[in-house]
PDB file of C-alpha atoms in Angstrom:
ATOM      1  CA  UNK A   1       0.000   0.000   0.000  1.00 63.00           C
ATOM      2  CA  UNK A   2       2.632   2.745   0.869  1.00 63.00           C
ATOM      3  CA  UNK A   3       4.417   1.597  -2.484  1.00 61.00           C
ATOM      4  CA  UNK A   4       0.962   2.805  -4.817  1.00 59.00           C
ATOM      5  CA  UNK A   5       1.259   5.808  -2.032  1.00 53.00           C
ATOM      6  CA  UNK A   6       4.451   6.963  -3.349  1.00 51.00           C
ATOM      7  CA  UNK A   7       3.370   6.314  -6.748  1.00 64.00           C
ATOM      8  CA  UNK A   8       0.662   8.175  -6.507  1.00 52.00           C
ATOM      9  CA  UNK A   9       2.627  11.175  -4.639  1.00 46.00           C
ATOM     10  CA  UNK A  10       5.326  11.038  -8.010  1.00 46.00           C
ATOM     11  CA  UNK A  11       2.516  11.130 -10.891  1.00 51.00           C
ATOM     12  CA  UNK A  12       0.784  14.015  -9.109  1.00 47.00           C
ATOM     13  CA  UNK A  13       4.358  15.794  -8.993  1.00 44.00           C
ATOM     14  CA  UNK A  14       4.752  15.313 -12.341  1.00 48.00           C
ATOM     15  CA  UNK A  15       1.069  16.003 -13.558  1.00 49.00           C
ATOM     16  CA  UNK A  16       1.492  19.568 -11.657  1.00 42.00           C
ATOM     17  CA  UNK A  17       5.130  19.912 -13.107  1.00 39.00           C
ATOM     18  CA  UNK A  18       4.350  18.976 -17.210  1.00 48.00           C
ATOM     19  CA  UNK A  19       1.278  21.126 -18.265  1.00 46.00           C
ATOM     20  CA  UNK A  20       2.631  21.660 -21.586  1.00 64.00           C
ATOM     21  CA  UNK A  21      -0.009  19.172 -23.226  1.00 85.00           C
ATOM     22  CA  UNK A  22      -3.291  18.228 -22.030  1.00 88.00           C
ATOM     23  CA  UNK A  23      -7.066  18.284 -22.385  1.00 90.00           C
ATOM     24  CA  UNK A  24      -9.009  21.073 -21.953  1.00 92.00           C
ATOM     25  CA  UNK A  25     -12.081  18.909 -21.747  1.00 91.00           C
ATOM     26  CA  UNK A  26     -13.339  16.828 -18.798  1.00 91.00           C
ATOM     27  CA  UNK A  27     -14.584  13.795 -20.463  1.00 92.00           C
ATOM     28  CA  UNK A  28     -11.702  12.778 -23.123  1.00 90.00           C
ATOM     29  CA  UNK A  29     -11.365   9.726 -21.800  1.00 88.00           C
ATOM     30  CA  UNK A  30     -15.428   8.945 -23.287  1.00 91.00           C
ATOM     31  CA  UNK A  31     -15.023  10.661 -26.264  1.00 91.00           C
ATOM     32  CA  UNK A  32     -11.924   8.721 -27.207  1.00 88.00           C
ATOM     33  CA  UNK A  33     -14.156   5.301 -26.106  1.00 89.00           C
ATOM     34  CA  UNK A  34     -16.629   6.511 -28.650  1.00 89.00           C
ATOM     35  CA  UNK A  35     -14.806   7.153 -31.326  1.00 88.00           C
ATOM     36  CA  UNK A  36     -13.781  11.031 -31.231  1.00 90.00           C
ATOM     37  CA  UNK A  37     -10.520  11.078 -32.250  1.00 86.00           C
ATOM     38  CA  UNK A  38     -10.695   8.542 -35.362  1.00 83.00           C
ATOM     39  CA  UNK A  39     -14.495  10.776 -36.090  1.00 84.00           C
ATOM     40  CA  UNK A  40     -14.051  12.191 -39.423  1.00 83.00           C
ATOM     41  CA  UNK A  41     -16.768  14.731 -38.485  1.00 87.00           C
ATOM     42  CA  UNK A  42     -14.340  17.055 -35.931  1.00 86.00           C
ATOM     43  CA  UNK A  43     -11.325  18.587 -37.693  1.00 86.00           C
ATOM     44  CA  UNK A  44      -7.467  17.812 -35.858  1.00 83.00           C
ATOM     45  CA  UNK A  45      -7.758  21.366 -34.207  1.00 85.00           C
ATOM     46  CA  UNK A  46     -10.805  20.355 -32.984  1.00 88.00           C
ATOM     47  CA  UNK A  47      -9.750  17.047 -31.454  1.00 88.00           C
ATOM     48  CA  UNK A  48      -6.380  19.218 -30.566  1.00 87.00           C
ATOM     49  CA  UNK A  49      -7.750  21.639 -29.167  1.00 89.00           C
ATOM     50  CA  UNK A  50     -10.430  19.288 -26.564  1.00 92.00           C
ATOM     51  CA  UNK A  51      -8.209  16.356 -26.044  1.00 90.00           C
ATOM     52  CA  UNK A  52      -4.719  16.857 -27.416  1.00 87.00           C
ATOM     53  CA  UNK A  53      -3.346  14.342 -25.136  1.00 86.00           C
ATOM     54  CA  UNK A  54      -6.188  11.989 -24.928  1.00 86.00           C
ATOM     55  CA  UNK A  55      -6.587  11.648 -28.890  1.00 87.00           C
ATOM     56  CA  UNK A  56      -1.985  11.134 -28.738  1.00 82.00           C
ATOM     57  CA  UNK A  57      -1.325  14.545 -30.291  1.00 81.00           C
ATOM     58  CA  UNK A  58       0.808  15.789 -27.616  1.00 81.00           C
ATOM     59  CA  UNK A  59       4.001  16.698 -30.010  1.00 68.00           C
ATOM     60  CA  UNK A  60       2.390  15.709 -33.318  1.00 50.00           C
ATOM     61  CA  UNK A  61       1.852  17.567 -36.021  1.00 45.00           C
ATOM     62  CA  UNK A  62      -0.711  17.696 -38.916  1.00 44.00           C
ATOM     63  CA  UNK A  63       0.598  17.303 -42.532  1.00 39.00           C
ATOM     64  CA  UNK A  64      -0.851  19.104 -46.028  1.00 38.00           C
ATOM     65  CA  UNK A  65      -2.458  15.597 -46.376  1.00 37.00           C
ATOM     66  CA  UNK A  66      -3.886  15.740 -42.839  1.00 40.00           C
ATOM     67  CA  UNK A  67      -2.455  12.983 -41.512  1.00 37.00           C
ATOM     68  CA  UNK A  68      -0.724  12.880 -37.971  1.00 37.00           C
ATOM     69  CA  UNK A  69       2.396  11.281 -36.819  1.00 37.00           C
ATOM     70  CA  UNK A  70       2.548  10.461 -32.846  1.00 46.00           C
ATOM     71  CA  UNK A  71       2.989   7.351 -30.908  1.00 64.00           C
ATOM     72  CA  UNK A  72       1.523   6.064 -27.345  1.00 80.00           C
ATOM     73  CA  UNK A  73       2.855   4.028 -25.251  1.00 83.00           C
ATOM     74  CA  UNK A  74       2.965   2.530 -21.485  1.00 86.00           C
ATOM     75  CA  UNK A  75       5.711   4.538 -19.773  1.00 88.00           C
ATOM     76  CA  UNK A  76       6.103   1.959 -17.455  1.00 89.00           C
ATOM     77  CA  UNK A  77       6.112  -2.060 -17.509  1.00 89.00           C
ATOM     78  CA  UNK A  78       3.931  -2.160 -14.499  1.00 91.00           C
ATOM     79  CA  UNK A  79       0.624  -0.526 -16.312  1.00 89.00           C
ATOM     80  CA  UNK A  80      -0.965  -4.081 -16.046  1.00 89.00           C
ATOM     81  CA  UNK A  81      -1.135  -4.369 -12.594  1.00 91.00           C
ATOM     82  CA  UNK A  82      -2.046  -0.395 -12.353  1.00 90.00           C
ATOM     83  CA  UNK A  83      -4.832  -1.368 -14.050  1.00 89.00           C
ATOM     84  CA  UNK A  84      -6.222  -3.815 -12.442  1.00 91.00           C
ATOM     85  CA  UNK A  85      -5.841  -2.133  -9.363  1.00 92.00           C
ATOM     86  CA  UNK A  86      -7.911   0.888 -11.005  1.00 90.00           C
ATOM     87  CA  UNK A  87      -5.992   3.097 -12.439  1.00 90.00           C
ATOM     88  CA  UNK A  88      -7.614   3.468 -15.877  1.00 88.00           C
ATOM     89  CA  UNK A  89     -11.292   3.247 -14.358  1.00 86.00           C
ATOM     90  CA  UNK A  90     -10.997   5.425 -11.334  1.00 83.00           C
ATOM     91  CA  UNK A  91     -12.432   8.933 -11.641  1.00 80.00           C
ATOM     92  CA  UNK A  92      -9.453  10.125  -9.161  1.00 84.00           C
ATOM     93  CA  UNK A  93      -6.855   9.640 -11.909  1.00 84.00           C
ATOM     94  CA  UNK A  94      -7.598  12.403 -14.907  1.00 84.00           C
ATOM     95  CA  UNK A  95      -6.620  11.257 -18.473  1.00 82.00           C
ATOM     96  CA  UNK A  96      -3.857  12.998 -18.341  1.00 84.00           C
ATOM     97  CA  UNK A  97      -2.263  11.432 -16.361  1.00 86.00           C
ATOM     98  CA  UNK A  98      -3.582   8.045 -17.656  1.00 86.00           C
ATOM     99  CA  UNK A  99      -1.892   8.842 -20.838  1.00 85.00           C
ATOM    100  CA  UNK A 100       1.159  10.469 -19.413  1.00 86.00           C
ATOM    101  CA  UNK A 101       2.020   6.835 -18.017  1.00 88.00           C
ATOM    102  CA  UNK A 102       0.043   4.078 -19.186  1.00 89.00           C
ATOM    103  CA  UNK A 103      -1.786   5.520 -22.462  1.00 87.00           C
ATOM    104  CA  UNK A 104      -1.676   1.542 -24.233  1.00 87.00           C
ATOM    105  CA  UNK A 105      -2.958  -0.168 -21.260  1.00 88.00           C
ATOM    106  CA  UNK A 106      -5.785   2.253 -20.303  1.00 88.00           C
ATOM    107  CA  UNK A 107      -6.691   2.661 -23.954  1.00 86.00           C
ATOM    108  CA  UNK A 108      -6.344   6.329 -24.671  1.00 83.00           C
ATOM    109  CA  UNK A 109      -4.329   5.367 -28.429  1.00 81.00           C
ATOM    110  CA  UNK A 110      -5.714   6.862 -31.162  1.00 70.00           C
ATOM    111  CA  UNK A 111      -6.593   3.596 -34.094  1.00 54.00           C
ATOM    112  CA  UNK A 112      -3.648   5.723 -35.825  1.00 45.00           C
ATOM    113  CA  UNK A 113      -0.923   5.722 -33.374  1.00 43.00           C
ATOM    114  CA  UNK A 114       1.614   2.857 -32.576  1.00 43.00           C
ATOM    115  CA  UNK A 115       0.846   1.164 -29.407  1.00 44.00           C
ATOM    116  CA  UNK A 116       3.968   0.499 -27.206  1.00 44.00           C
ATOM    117  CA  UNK A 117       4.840  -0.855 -24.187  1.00 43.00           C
ATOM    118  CA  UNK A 118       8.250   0.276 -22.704  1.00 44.00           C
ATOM    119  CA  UNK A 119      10.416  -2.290 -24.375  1.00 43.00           C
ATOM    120  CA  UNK A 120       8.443  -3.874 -26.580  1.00 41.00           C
ATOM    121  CA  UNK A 121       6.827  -2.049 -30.147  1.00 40.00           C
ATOM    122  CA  UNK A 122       3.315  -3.582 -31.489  1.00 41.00           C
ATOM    123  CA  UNK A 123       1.359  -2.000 -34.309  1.00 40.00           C
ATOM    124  CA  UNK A 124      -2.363  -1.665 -32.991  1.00 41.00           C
ATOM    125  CA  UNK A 125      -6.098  -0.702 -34.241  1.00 41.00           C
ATOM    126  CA  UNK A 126      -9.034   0.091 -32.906  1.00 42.00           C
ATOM    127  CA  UNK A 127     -11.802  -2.235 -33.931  1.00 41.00           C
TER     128      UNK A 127
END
């Protein structure tokens, strides 16, 4: 318990430390379940602009064709057992930090971006 303590003491450190990308909306973390960031009906500032880090564009940039090059990844090897502990489902932990650490596992990738887990590199899509 006072191991997921200090955990939790580092990630709010660094959530109040890097504010350089993040969401301005609440509820990324449902809009990217439904389909938001892959919707062709918002534009990329749009999706930017609401839930840059949530939709993977933290760093990214759009191209004349309108594409967008980022990747997401699990910072961390232990995202697993984060997870099953809560860490992608409970409303204490925002998206951003969900995505700062274990974006794969907690399933904040866009179907565009390379899925990763630190030390390993697997292609994914949404289905």
């Amino acid at each position: 318990m006072s191991s997921f303590l200090n955990i939790l003491v580092v990630l709010c450190t660094i959530a109040v430390l890097s504010n350089a990308c993040s969401d301005s909306a609440s509820n990324c973390a449902n809009w990217v379940r439904n389909g938001f960031c892959k919707s062709s009906y918002y534009t990329y500032t749009q999706k930017k602009a609401q839930c840059a880090l949530s939709c993977g564009y933290c760093g990214s940039t759009s191209t004349a064709s309108g594409s967008v090059t980022s990747s997401c990844s699990d910072k961390i090897t232990t995202c697993g057992y984060w997870a099953a502990n809560g860490f992608c489902t409970n409303g204490f932990y925002n998206t951003t930090i969900q995505a700062q650490w274990c974006a794969n596992t907690c399933g904040l990738c866009s179907s565009t971006s390379e899925a990763t887990t630190e030390g390993s590199t697997e292609a994914t899509t949404s289905t």
